Tab-separated table of C-alpha atoms in Angstrom:
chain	number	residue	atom	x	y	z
A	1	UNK	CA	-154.743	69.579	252.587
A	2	UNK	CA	-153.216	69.885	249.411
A	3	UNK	CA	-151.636	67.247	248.034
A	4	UNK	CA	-148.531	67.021	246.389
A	5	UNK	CA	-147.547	64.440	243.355
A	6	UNK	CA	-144.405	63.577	242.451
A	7	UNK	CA	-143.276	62.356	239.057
A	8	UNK	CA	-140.348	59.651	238.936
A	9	UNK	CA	-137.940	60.303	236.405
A	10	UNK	CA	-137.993	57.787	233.361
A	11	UNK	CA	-135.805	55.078	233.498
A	12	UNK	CA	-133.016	54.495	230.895
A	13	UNK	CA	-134.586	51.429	230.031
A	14	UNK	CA	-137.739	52.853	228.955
A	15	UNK	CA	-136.604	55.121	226.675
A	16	UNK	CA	-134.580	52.422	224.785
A	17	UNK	CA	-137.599	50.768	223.936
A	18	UNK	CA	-139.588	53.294	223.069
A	19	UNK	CA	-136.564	54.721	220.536
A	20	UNK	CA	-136.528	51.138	219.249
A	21	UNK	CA	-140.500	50.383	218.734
A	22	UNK	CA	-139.880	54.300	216.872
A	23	UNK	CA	-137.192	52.656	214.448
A	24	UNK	CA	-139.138	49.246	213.877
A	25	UNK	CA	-142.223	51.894	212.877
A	26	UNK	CA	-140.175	53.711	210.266
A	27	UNK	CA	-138.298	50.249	208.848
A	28	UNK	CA	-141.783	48.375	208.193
A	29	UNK	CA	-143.653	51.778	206.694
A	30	UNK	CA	-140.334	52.512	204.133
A	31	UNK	CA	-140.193	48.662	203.194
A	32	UNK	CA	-144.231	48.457	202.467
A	33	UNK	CA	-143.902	51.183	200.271
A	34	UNK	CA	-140.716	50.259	198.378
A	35	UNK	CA	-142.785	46.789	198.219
A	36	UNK	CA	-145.778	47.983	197.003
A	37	UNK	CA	-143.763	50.704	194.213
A	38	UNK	CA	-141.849	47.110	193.267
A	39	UNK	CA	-145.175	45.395	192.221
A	40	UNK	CA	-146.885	48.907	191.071
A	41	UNK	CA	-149.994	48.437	194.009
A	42	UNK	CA	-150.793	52.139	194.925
A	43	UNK	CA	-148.747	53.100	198.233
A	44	UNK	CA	-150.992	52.305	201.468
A	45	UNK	CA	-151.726	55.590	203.885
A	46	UNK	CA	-150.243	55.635	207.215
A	47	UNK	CA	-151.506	53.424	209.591
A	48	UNK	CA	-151.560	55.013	213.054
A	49	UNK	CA	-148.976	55.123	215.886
A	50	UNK	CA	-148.380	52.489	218.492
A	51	UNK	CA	-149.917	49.397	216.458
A	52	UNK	CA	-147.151	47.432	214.397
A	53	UNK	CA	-149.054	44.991	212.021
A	54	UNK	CA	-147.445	42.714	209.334
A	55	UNK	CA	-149.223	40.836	206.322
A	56	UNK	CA	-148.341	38.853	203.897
A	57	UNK	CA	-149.249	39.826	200.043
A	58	UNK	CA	-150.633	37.538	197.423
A	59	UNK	CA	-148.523	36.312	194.533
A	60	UNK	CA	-149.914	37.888	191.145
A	61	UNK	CA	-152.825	35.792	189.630
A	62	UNK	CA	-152.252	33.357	186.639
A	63	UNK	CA	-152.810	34.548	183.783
A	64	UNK	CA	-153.472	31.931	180.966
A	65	UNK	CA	-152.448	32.269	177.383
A	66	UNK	CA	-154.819	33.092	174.807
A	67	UNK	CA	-155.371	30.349	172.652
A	68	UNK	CA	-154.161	31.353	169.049
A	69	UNK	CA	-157.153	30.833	166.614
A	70	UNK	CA	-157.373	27.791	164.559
A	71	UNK	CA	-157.981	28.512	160.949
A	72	UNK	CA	-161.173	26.896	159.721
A	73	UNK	CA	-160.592	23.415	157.720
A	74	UNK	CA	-161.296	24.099	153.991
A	75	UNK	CA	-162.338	20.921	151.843
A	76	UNK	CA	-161.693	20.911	148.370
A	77	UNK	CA	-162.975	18.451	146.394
A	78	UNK	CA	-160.791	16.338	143.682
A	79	UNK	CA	-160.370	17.092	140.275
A	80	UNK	CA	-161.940	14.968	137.806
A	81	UNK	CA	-159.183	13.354	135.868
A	82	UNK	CA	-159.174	13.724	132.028
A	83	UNK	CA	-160.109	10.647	130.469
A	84	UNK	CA	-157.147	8.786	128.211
A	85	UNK	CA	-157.379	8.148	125.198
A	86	UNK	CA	-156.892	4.463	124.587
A	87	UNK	CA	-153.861	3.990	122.620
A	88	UNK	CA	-153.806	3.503	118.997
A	89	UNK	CA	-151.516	1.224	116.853
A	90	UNK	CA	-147.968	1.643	117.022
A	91	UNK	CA	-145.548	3.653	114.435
A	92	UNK	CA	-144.178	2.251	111.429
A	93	UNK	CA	-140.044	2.116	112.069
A	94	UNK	CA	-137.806	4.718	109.971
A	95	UNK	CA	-135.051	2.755	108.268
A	96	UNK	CA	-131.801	4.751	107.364
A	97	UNK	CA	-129.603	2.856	104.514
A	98	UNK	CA	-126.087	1.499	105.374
A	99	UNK	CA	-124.269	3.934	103.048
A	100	UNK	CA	-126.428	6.768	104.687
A	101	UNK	CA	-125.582	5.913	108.150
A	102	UNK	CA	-121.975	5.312	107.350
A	103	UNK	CA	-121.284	8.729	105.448
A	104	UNK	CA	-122.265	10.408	108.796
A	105	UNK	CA	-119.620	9.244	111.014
A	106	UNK	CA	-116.569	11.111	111.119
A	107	UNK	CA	-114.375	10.810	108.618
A	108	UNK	CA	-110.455	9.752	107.738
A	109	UNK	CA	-109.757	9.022	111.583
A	110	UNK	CA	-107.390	6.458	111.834
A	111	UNK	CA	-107.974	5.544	115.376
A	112	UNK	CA	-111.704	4.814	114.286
A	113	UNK	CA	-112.966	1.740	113.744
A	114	UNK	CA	-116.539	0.549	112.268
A	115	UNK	CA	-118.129	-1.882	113.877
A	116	UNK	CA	-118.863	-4.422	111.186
A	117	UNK	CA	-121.177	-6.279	112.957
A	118	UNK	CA	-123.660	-3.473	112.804
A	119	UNK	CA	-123.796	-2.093	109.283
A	120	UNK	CA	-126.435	-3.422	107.338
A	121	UNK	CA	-129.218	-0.915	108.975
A	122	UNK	CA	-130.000	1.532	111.799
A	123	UNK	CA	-133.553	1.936	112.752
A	124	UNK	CA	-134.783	4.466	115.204
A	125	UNK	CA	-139.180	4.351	116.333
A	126	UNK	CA	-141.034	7.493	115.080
A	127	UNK	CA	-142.721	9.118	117.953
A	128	UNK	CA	-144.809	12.388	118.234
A	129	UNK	CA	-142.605	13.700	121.217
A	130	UNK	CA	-139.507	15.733	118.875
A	131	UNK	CA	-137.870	16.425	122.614
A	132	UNK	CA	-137.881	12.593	123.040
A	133	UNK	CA	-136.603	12.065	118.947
A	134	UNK	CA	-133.578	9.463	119.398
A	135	UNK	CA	-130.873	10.998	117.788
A	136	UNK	CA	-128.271	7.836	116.713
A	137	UNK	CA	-129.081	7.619	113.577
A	138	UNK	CA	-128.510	12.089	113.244
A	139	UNK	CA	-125.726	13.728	111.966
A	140	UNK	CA	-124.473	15.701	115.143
A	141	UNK	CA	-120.931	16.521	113.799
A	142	UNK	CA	-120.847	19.695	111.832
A	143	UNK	CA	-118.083	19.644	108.914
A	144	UNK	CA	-115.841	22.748	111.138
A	145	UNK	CA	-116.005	19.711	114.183
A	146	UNK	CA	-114.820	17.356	112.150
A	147	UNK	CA	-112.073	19.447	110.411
A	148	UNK	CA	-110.820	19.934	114.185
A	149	UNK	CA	-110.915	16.780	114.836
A	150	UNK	CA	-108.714	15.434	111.997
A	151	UNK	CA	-106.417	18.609	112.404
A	152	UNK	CA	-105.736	17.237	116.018
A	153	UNK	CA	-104.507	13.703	114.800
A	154	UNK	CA	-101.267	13.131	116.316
A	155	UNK	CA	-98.462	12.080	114.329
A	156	UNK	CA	-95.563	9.756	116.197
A	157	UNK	CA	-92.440	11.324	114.634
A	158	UNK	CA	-90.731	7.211	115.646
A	159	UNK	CA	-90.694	3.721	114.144
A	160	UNK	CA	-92.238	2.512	111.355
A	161	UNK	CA	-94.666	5.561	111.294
A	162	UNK	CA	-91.768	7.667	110.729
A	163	UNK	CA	-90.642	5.826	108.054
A	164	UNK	CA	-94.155	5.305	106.233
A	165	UNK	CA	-94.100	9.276	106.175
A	166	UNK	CA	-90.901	10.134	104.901
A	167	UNK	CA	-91.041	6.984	101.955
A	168	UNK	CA	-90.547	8.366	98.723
A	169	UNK	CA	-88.877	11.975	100.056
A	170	UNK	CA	-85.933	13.018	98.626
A	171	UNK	CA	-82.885	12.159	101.105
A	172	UNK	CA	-82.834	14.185	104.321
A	173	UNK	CA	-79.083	14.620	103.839
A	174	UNK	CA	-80.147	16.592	100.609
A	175	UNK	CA	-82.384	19.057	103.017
A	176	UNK	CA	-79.715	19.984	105.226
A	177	UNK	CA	-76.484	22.182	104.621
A	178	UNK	CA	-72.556	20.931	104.810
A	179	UNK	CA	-71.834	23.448	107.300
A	180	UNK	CA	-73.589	26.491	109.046
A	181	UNK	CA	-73.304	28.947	111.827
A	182	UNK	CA	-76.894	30.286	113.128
A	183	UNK	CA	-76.252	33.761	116.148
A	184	UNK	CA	-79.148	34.205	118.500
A	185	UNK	CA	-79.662	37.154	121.021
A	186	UNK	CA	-80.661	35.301	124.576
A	187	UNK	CA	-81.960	37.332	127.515
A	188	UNK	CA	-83.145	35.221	130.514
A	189	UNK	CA	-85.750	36.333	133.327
A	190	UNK	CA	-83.110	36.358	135.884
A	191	UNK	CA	-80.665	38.578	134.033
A	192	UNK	CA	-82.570	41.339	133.341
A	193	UNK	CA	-79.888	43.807	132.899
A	194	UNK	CA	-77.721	41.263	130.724
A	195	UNK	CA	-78.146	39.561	127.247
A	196	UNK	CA	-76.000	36.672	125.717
A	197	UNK	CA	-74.858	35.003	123.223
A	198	UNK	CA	-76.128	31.733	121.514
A	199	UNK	CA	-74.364	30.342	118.703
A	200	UNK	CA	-75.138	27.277	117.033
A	201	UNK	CA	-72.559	25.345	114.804
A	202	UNK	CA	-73.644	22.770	112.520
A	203	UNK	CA	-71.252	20.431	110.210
A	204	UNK	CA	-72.498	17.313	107.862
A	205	UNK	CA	-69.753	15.588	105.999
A	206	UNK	CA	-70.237	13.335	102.690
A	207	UNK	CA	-70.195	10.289	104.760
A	208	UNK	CA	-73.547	11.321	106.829
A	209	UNK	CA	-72.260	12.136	110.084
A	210	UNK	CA	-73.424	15.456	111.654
A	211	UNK	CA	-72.078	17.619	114.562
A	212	UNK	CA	-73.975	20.153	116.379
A	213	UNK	CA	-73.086	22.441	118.754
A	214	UNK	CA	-74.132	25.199	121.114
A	215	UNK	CA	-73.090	27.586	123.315
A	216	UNK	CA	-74.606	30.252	125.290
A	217	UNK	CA	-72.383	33.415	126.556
A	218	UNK	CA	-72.466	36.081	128.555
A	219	UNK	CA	-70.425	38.644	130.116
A	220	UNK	CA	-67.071	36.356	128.667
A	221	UNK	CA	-68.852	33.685	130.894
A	222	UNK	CA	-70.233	30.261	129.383
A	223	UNK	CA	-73.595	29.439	130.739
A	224	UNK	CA	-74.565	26.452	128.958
A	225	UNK	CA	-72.930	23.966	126.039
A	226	UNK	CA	-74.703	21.498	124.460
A	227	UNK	CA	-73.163	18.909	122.086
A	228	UNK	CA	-74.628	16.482	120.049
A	229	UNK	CA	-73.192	14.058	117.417
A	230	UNK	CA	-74.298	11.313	115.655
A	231	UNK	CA	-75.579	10.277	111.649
A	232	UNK	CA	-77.943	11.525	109.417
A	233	UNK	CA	-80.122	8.231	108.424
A	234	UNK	CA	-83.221	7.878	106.068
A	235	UNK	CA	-85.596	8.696	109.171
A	236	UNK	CA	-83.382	11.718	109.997
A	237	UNK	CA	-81.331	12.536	112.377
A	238	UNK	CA	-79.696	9.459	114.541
A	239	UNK	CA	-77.720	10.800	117.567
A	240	UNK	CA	-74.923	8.823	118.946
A	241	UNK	CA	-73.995	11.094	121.848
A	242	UNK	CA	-75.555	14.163	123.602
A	243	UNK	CA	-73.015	15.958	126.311
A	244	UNK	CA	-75.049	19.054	128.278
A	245	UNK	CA	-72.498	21.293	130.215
A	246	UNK	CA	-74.021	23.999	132.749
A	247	UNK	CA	-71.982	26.649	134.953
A	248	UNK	CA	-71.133	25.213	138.574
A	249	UNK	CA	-73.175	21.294	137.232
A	250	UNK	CA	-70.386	19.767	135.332
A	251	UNK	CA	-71.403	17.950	132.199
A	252	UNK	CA	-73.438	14.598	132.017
A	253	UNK	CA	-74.366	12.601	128.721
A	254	UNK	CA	-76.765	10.417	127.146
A	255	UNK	CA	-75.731	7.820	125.082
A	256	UNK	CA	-77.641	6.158	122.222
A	257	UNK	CA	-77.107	2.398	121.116
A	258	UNK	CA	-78.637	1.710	117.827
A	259	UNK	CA	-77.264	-1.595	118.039
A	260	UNK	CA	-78.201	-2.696	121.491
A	261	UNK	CA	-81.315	-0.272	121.122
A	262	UNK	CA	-81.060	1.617	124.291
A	263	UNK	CA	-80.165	4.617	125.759
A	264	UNK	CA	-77.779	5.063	128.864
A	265	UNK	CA	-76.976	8.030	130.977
A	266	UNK	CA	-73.900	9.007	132.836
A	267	UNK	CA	-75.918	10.956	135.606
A	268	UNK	CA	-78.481	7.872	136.196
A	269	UNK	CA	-77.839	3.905	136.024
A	270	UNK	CA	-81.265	3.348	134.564
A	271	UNK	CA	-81.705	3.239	130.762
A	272	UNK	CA	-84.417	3.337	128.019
A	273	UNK	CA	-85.870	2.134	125.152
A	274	UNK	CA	-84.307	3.638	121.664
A	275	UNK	CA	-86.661	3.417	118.550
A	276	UNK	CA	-85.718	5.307	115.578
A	277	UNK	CA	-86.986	9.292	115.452
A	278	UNK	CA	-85.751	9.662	119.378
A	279	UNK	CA	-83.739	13.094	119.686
A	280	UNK	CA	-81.739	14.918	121.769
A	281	UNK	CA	-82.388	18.534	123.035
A	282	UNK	CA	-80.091	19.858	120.688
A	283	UNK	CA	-80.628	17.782	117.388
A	284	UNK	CA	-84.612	17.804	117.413
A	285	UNK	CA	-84.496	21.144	116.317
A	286	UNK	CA	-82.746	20.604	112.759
A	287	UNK	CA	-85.293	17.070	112.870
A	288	UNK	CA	-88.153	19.882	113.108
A	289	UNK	CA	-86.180	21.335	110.261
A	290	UNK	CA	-86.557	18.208	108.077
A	291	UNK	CA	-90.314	17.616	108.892
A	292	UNK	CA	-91.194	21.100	107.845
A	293	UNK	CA	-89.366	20.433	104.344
A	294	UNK	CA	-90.763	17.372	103.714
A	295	UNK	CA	-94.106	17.245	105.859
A	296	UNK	CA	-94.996	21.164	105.480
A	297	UNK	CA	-98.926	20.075	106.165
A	298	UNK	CA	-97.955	18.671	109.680
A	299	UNK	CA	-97.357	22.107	110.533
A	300	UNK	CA	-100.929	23.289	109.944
A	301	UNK	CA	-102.859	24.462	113.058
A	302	UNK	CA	-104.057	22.569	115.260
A	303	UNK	CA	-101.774	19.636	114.090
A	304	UNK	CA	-99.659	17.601	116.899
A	305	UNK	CA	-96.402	16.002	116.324
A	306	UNK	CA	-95.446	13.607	119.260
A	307	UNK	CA	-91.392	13.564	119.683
A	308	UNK	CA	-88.828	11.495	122.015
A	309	UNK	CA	-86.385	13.693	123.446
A	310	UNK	CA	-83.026	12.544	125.246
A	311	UNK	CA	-82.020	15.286	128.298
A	312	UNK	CA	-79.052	14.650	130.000
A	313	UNK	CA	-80.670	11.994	132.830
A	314	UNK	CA	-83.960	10.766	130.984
A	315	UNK	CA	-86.012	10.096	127.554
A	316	UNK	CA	-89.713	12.574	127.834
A	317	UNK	CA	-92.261	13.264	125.017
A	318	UNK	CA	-92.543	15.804	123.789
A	319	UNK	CA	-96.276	16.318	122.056
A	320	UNK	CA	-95.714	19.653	119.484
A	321	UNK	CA	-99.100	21.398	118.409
A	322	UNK	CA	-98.477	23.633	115.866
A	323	UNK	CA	-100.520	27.108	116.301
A	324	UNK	CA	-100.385	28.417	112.865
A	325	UNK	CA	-98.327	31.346	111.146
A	326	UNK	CA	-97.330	34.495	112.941
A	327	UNK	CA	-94.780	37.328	112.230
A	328	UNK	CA	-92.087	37.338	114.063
A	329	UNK	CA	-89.340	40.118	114.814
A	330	UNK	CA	-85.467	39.120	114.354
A	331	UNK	CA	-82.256	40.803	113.522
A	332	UNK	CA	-83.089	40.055	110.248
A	333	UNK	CA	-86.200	41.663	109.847
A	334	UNK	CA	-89.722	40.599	110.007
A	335	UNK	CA	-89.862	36.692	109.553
A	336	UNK	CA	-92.901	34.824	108.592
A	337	UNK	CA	-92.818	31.720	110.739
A	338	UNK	CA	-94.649	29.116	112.170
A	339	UNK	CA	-95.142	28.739	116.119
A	340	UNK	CA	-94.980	25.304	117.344
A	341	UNK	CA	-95.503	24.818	121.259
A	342	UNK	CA	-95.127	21.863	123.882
A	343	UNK	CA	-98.117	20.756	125.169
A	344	UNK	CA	-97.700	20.875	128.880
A	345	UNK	CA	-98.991	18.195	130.776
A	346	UNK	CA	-97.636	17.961	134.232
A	347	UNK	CA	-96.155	21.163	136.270
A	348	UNK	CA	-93.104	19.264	136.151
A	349	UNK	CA	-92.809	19.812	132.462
A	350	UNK	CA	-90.444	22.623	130.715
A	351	UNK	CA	-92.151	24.673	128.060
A	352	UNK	CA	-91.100	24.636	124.620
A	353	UNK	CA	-92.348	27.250	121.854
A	354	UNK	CA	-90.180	27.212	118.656
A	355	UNK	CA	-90.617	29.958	115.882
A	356	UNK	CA	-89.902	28.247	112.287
A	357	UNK	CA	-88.881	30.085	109.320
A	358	UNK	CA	-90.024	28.186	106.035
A	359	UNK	CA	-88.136	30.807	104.050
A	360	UNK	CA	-85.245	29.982	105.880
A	361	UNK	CA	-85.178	26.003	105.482
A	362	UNK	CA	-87.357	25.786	108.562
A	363	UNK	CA	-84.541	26.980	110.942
A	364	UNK	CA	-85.723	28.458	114.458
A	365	UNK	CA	-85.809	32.087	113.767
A	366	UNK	CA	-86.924	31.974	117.618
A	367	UNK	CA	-86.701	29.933	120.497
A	368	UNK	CA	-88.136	30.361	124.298
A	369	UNK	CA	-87.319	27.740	127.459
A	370	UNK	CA	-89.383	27.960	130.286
A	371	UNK	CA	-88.779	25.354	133.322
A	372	UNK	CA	-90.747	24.465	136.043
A	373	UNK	CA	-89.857	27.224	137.998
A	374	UNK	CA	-91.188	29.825	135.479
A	375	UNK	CA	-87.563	30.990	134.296
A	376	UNK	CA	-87.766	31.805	131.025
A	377	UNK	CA	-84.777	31.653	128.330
A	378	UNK	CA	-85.516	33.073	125.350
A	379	UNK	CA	-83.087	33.327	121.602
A	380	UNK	CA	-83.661	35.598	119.000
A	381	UNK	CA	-82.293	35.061	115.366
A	382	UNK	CA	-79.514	38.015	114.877
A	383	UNK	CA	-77.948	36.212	111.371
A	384	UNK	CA	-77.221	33.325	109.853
A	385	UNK	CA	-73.967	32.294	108.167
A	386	UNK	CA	-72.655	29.562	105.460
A	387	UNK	CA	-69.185	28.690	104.505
């Protein structure tokens, strides 16, 4: 009798699982190779069908450092020290005379004192050393250094100083003319496309008194007047009254007491000291005048001259250093002069540089202003006239 078999159909149940033991098959074989390509381990061959396995790997072994070598220890041994000599009897001492000692300090400096109570004898030890050779008791100043040095002497142009110098000199009255008219060409920095006008007027009569005064013009317009008035005395000129007048500033004056010695402003309450020499910003220019006529070698360069000038508000000094002759250019020609500059010594401080004409009496043939802001207001001499 045959038989006959019958197959069941495969529940849905059954194929799920088998699809998902597939999947789990294929997950775990693509992540053990991406593992093993991660960690470069050569990819593992299939493993067969129907078994799923799982293992864990091994961390990579340790792997110590090499050591770095140690260089061998070398020993050296000391060097034998040289033996020293014992040391012998001391040097005899140089002695230098007084008078050769004292003819090599600087010379004719005023401000220089000896020291009396070391005179008689300078002694210096003689060693063996010439890098270690004490060098009091050498000349160090060369004659050219000590010609600059006495050039640079400054001279206080007030007091009894001032008198000392001018002692003997003929009258400064006798230096100066009765009456004179100097023109000047003035440009300024900030009118570059403009030039003025600067005339100074000068009057002395028989009795000593002097007037000055100056004005500076431009396009019919008066930027600046200065007055000054006062005596001419045996130490020069004495002002009694300085009056400054600038465009859109009014005018404002200094006043001198020669009596009271003092000097009082109308711009400031304050007042200062007055000792004979002080100037004004107008009549220390014909005082220059009377220096260079009687005190010519003042004027050499290098030499300093220290002045007391009177502005409208305050007294300043005013330390000249002369820098030695230079041509200059005028309306009259080429002028030998003599250039004599402010020495600056705060940024606060206006420049000064004066051009002096020792053919001409030792007027400016040249002046140049320069304030603190760097504006610079310069007069040329165009001609010169005397009733």
């Amino acid at each position: 009798m045959a038989a006959l078999i019958a197959v069941a159909p495969t529940p849905d149940w059954a194929r799920a699982s088998l699809v998902l033991v597939a999947t789990l098959l294929v997950h775990a074989w693509v992540l053990d190779r991406v593992e093993r390509v991660l960690i470069g381990e050569p990819a593992a061959p299939p493993r067969p069908s129907g078994t799923v396995s799982a293992r864990l790997l091994a961390p990579p072994p340790h792997v110590e450092p090499a050591a770095e070598p140690v260089p061998p220890r070398v020993v050296t041994k000391p060097r034998a020290r040289a033996a020293i000599p014992p040391p012998g009897p001391p040097a005899p001492a140089v002695v230098l005379p007084a008078t050769t000692a004292a003819a090599e300090r600087v010379p004719n400096l005023p401000a220089m004192e000896e020291d009396s109570t070391n005179t008689s004898e300078v002694t210096a030890p003689l060693v063996e050393d010439p890098r270690t050779q004490p060098t009091a008791a050498v000349n160090v100043e060369q004659p050219a250094a000590v010609e600059a040095a006495t050039e640079a002497v400054e001279f206080d142009a007030a007091g009894s100083l001032l008198h000392s110098a001018l002692a003997g000199l003929p009258a400064p009255t006798t230096m100066l003319p009765a009456a004179a008219r100097y023109v000047y060409r003035t440009t300024n920095s900030e009118l570059r496309l403009a030039s003025g006008t600067t005339i100074v007027d000068w009057s002395l009569a028989d009795d000593g008194r002097y007037r000055l005064r100056l004005a500076t013009t431009t396009l019919g317009m008066t930027l600046l007047e200065l007055e000054s008035q006062g005596t001419v005395r045996a130490f020069g000129l004495a002002p009694e009254r300085y009056v400054e007048t600038r465009v859109r500033r009014g005018a404002a004056a200094a006043n001198f007491d020669w009596e009271g010695r003092r000097v009082t402003f109308s711009a400031r309450t304050h007042e200062q000291p007055l000792a004979d020499g002080v100037q004004d910003r107008l009549s220390f220019q014909f005082q220059l005048m009377l220096f260079g006529q009687a005190m010519p070698e003042r004027f050499k360069a290098g030499r300093q001259t220290l002045l007391r000038i009177a502005s409208r508000d305050d007294v300043a000094n005013y330390r000249l250093r002369s820098s030695g002759r230079v041509s200059t250019r005028t309306g009259l020609g080429d002028i030998e002069t003599i250039r004599v500059e402010r020495i600056v010594e705060r940024e606060s401080d206006a420049r000064i540089e004066v051009w002096l004409a020792p053919d001409l009496g030792w007027l400016p043939a040249r002046l140049r202003f320069t304030d603190r802001h760097g504006r610079v207001t310069e007069s040329v001499l165009e001609s010169t006239s005397m009733p």
